[in-house]
Coordinates of C-alpha atoms in Angstrom, one line a residue:
M97 CA 9.9 -12.9 -22.9
T98 CA 11.3 -11.6 -26.2
D99 CA 12.6 -8.2 -25.1
N100 CA 16.4 -8.0 -24.5
T101 CA 16.0 -5.5 -21.6
C102 CA 14.0 -5.3 -18.5
D103 CA 15.0 -2.4 -16.3
R104 CA 11.9 -2.1 -14.1
L105 CA 9.4 -4.5 -12.4
V106 CA 6.2 -4.0 -10.6
F107 CA 5.1 -6.5 -7.9
T108 CA 1.5 -5.9 -6.8
D109 CA -0.8 -7.3 -4.1
L110 CA -4.3 -7.9 -5.3
D111 CA -7.2 -7.6 -2.8
G112 CA -7.4 -4.0 -1.5
S113 CA -4.6 -2.9 -3.8
L114 CA -5.1 -3.6 -7.5
L115 CA -8.5 -5.0 -6.7
D116 CA -11.2 -3.1 -4.8
H117 CA -11.6 -4.5 -1.3
H118 CA -15.3 -5.0 -1.6
D119 CA -16.2 -5.9 -5.2
Y120 CA -12.7 -7.0 -6.6
N121 CA -13.1 -4.4 -9.4
Y122 CA -9.9 -3.0 -11.0
E123 CA -11.5 -0.5 -13.5
A124 CA -9.8 2.5 -11.9
A125 CA -6.4 0.9 -12.4
R126 CA -6.7 0.3 -16.1
P127 CA -5.0 3.6 -17.2
A128 CA -2.0 2.9 -15.1
L129 CA -1.9 -0.8 -16.3
A130 CA -2.0 0.5 -19.9
A131 CA 0.9 2.9 -19.1
L132 CA 3.0 0.1 -17.7
R133 CA 2.2 -2.1 -20.7
Q134 CA 3.2 0.6 -23.1
R135 CA 6.5 1.0 -21.4
G136 CA 7.1 -2.8 -21.4
I137 CA 7.2 -3.0 -17.6
P138 CA 6.2 -6.4 -16.3
V139 CA 3.5 -6.5 -13.6
V140 CA 3.9 -9.5 -11.4
L141 CA 0.8 -10.4 -9.5
V142 CA 1.5 -11.3 -5.8
S143 CA -1.2 -12.6 -3.6
S144 CA -2.6 -15.0 -1.0
K145 CA -4.7 -16.2 -3.8
T146 CA -4.3 -19.6 -5.5
R147 CA -2.9 -20.4 -9.0
A148 CA -6.5 -21.0 -10.3
E149 CA -7.6 -17.6 -9.0
I150 CA -4.7 -15.7 -10.4
E151 CA -4.8 -17.4 -13.7
S152 CA -8.3 -16.3 -14.2
L153 CA -7.4 -12.7 -13.4
R154 CA -4.3 -12.9 -15.6
L155 CA -6.5 -13.9 -18.5
E156 CA -8.7 -10.9 -17.9
L157 CA -5.8 -8.5 -17.7
G158 CA -3.9 -10.0 -20.7
N159 CA -0.9 -10.5 -18.3
N160 CA 1.6 -13.1 -19.4
Y161 CA 4.3 -12.6 -16.7
P162 CA 5.3 -14.8 -13.8
F163 CA 3.1 -14.6 -10.7
I164 CA 3.4 -15.4 -7.0
V165 CA 0.8 -17.4 -5.2
E166 CA -0.3 -18.2 -1.6
N167 CA 1.6 -15.4 0.1
G168 CA 4.9 -16.2 -1.5
A169 CA 4.7 -20.0 -1.2
A170 CA 5.5 -20.5 -4.9
V171 CA 6.4 -18.6 -8.1
Y172 CA 4.8 -19.7 -11.3
I173 CA 6.8 -19.0 -14.5
P174 CA 5.3 -19.3 -17.9
A175 CA 7.2 -21.3 -20.5
G176 CA 9.7 -19.2 -22.5
T177 CA 10.1 -16.4 -19.8
F178 CA 13.7 -17.2 -19.0
E179 CA 16.4 -19.1 -20.9
S180 CA 17.5 -21.0 -17.8
L181 CA 16.3 -21.6 -14.3
P182 CA 17.8 -23.2 -11.1
E183 CA 17.6 -26.9 -10.7
D184 CA 15.3 -26.8 -7.7
C185 CA 12.4 -25.7 -10.0
R186 CA 9.9 -28.3 -11.3
Q187 CA 7.7 -28.4 -14.4
E188 CA 3.9 -28.5 -14.1
G189 CA 2.0 -28.1 -17.4
D190 CA 2.9 -24.8 -19.1
F191 CA 4.6 -23.5 -16.0
T192 CA 7.9 -23.9 -14.2
I193 CA 7.3 -23.7 -10.4
W194 CA 9.7 -22.7 -7.7
S195 CA 8.7 -23.4 -4.1
A196 CA 10.5 -24.2 -0.8
C197 CA 7.3 -24.8 1.1
A198 CA 5.7 -28.0 2.4
P199 CA 2.4 -29.0 0.8
R200 CA -1.1 -27.9 2.0
A201 CA -1.8 -31.3 3.6
H202 CA 1.1 -30.7 6.1
W203 CA -0.5 -27.5 7.4
Q204 CA -4.0 -29.0 7.5
G205 CA -2.6 -31.8 9.8
L206 CA -1.0 -29.2 12.0
L207 CA -4.3 -27.3 12.3
D208 CA -6.1 -30.6 13.1
Q209 CA -3.7 -30.9 16.1
L210 CA -4.9 -27.5 17.4
A211 CA -8.6 -28.2 16.9
G212 CA -9.1 -29.2 20.5
Q213 CA -6.9 -26.6 22.1
F214 CA -8.6 -23.8 20.2
A215 CA -12.0 -25.4 19.8
G216 CA -14.5 -23.2 18.1
E217 CA -12.0 -20.3 17.7
F218 CA -10.9 -20.8 14.1
R219 CA -12.3 -22.1 10.9
S220 CA -10.1 -23.3 8.0
F221 CA -11.1 -23.3 4.3
H222 CA -10.6 -27.1 4.2
R223 CA -13.0 -27.7 7.1
A224 CA -15.5 -25.0 6.0
G225 CA -16.0 -26.4 2.5
I226 CA -17.2 -24.5 -0.5
A227 CA -20.4 -23.3 1.2
G228 CA -18.5 -22.1 4.2
I229 CA -15.9 -20.3 2.0
C230 CA -18.8 -18.5 0.2
S231 CA -20.1 -17.4 3.5
M232 CA -16.7 -16.2 4.8
T233 CA -15.7 -14.4 1.6
G234 CA -18.9 -13.5 -0.4
L235 CA -17.5 -15.4 -3.4
S236 CA -19.6 -17.4 -5.7
P237 CA -19.4 -21.2 -5.6
E238 CA -17.2 -21.2 -8.7
Q239 CA -14.9 -18.6 -7.2
A240 CA -14.8 -20.4 -3.9
E241 CA -13.7 -23.6 -5.7
R242 CA -10.7 -21.7 -7.1
A243 CA -10.0 -20.1 -3.8
N244 CA -9.9 -23.6 -2.2
D245 CA -7.7 -25.1 -4.9
R246 CA -4.5 -24.6 -2.8
A247 CA -1.2 -26.4 -3.0
F248 CA 1.0 -24.8 -0.2
S249 CA -1.1 -23.2 2.5
E250 CA -4.3 -23.2 4.5
P251 CA -6.3 -20.0 5.1
V252 CA -7.9 -19.6 8.5
Q253 CA -10.6 -17.3 9.7
W254 CA -10.1 -16.4 13.4
L255 CA -13.3 -16.3 15.5
G256 CA -11.9 -15.9 19.0
S257 CA -10.5 -13.0 21.1
S258 CA -7.5 -11.0 20.2
V259 CA -5.6 -12.5 23.2
R260 CA -6.3 -16.0 22.1
R261 CA -5.4 -15.1 18.6
R262 CA -1.9 -14.2 19.7
E263 CA -1.7 -17.5 21.6
F264 CA -2.8 -19.3 18.4
L265 CA -0.1 -17.6 16.3
V266 CA 2.6 -18.4 18.9
T267 CA 1.5 -22.0 19.0
L268 CA 1.6 -22.3 15.2
R269 CA 5.1 -20.9 15.1
E270 CA 6.3 -23.3 17.8
L271 CA 5.0 -26.1 15.6
G272 CA 7.1 -24.9 12.6
A273 CA 4.5 -22.8 10.7
N274 CA 4.9 -19.3 9.5
P275 CA 1.3 -17.8 9.9
V276 CA 0.8 -14.6 8.0
A277 CA -2.1 -12.3 8.8
G278 CA -3.8 -10.7 5.8
G279 CA -6.7 -8.4 5.5
R280 CA -9.3 -11.1 6.3
F281 CA -7.5 -14.4 6.9
I282 CA -4.5 -15.9 8.5
S283 CA -2.5 -17.9 6.0
V284 CA -0.8 -20.9 7.6
S285 CA 2.2 -22.1 5.6
G286 CA 6.0 -22.6 5.9
D287 CA 9.1 -20.4 5.9
C288 CA 8.0 -18.3 2.9
D289 CA 6.7 -14.8 2.3
K290 CA 6.1 -12.3 -0.5
G291 CA 9.5 -10.7 0.0
Q292 CA 11.5 -13.9 -0.4
A293 CA 9.6 -14.6 -3.6
L294 CA 10.1 -11.1 -4.9
C295 CA 13.9 -11.4 -4.4
W296 CA 14.1 -14.8 -6.0
L297 CA 12.2 -13.7 -9.1
R298 CA 14.1 -10.4 -9.3
D299 CA 17.3 -12.4 -9.4
R300 CA 15.9 -14.4 -12.3
F301 CA 15.3 -11.2 -14.3
E302 CA 18.8 -10.0 -13.4
A303 CA 20.3 -13.3 -14.6
Q304 CA 18.3 -13.1 -17.8
F305 CA 18.9 -9.5 -18.8
G306 CA 22.3 -8.8 -17.2
A307 CA 21.2 -6.0 -14.8
R308 CA 19.2 -5.8 -11.7
P309 CA 15.8 -4.2 -12.4
V310 CA 14.4 -1.3 -10.3
T311 CA 11.4 -2.6 -8.4
L312 CA 8.1 -1.2 -7.1
A313 CA 6.1 -3.2 -4.6
I314 CA 2.5 -2.4 -3.9
G315 CA 0.4 -3.5 -0.9
D316 CA -2.1 -2.5 1.7
S317 CA -1.7 -5.0 4.6
D318 CA 0.7 -6.7 6.9
N319 CA 1.2 -9.7 4.7
D320 CA 2.7 -7.4 2.2
L321 CA 5.4 -6.0 4.5
T322 CA 8.3 -8.3 3.5
M323 CA 7.6 -7.4 -0.2
L324 CA 7.3 -3.7 0.6
E325 CA 10.6 -3.8 2.5
A326 CA 12.4 -5.8 -0.3
A327 CA 11.6 -3.5 -3.2
D328 CA 13.4 -0.3 -4.2
T329 CA 10.2 1.6 -3.8
A330 CA 7.2 0.7 -1.6
L331 CA 3.7 2.0 -2.5
L332 CA 1.3 1.8 0.4
I333 CA -2.4 1.6 -0.5
R334 CA -4.9 3.2 1.9
A335 CA -7.5 0.7 3.1
P336 CA -10.9 1.6 4.6
G337 CA -10.9 1.4 8.4
R338 CA -7.4 0.1 8.7
P339 CA -4.0 1.8 9.3
L340 CA -1.3 1.6 6.7
P341 CA 1.3 -1.2 7.1
L342 CA 4.1 0.0 9.4
L343 CA 7.4 -0.2 7.5
M344 CA 10.9 -0.3 9.0
R345 CA 12.4 1.5 6.0
Q346 CA 12.6 5.3 5.9
Q347 CA 13.3 6.0 2.3
G348 CA 11.6 5.0 -1.0
I349 CA 8.1 5.1 0.2
L350 CA 5.0 6.3 -1.6
I351 CA 1.6 6.6 0.0
S352 CA -1.5 6.5 -2.2
R353 CA -3.9 9.4 -2.2
G354 CA -6.9 7.1 -2.5
E355 CA -8.0 3.6 -1.6
G356 CA -7.8 0.4 -3.6
P357 CA -7.3 0.6 -7.4
I358 CA -7.8 4.4 -7.4
G359 CA -4.8 4.7 -5.1
W360 CA -3.0 2.0 -7.1
A361 CA -3.2 4.1 -10.3
D362 CA -2.3 7.3 -8.5
G363 CA 0.8 5.7 -7.0
V364 CA 2.0 4.0 -10.2
F365 CA 1.7 7.2 -12.2
R366 CA 3.7 9.0 -9.5
W367 CA 6.4 6.3 -9.6
L368 CA 6.6 6.4 -13.4
E369 CA 6.9 10.2 -13.3
S370 CA 9.7 10.1 -10.7
A371 CA 11.5 7.4 -12.7
T372 CA 11.2 9.6 -15.9
A373 CA 12.5 12.6 -14.0
A374 CA 15.5 10.7 -12.7
S375 CA 16.3 9.4 -16.1
T376 CA 16.1 12.9 -17.6
E377 CA 18.4 14.2 -14.9
D378 CA 20.9 11.5 -15.6
S379 CA 20.9 12.2 -19.3
H380 CA 21.7 15.8 -18.7
G381 CA 24.4 14.7 -16.2

């Protein structure tokens, strides 16, 4: 990044938030994205999606900022973003990666242990294969390949009852996993989440620019809760047929007036307006 200031950051979930829940379209969000770009406010993409999936979207959006993959399991930082990074980061191609999570193979092995106890009650991406992922998600084979190109987590589709689902989640936690339920799948991974990743990356921006940036987090489901709680302002996006995530916080909450990218744009513009109003008040002190 070449700018010498960065006073605001946006962290956004993708499916059901920036992207339409059904067709993954983001056309309605374009005006708000343009407004953020004009103001030089970085938009950090945060998702259960893989690096390959997010890189494809970043290319479409012209987004060159860091991004967070697999429900917070890792942060990918493009070369040249920061002058220095902690020693626990590693280099992979054009990216520096921070992660405190075990690799995907570990979680696949754990799920294999549960295959008998919960026979026929769940299906993982790894076991389903590309054709199965297409069936579960509606993705094309090419898109399914990118969705399956995971490094730190294993998505699971639950097929059993709600009671057995609770037992499944408890058992996973007893075995050391941190299962996170999203809009469609359970992500099986380690002690990581979107909120921890947000805080880690916010600290990097603060170290780079000398001041802590004001943050907006945007999400629509329970796997966004930690991120929504960690940011200065939480924007909840309405989802069809599902209640809003239930936050513990009482202040700094925006609720969208529409669903998906329509609600995303509405909420972002309201956040920008409130920030402008606060800045004007401060200047008139």
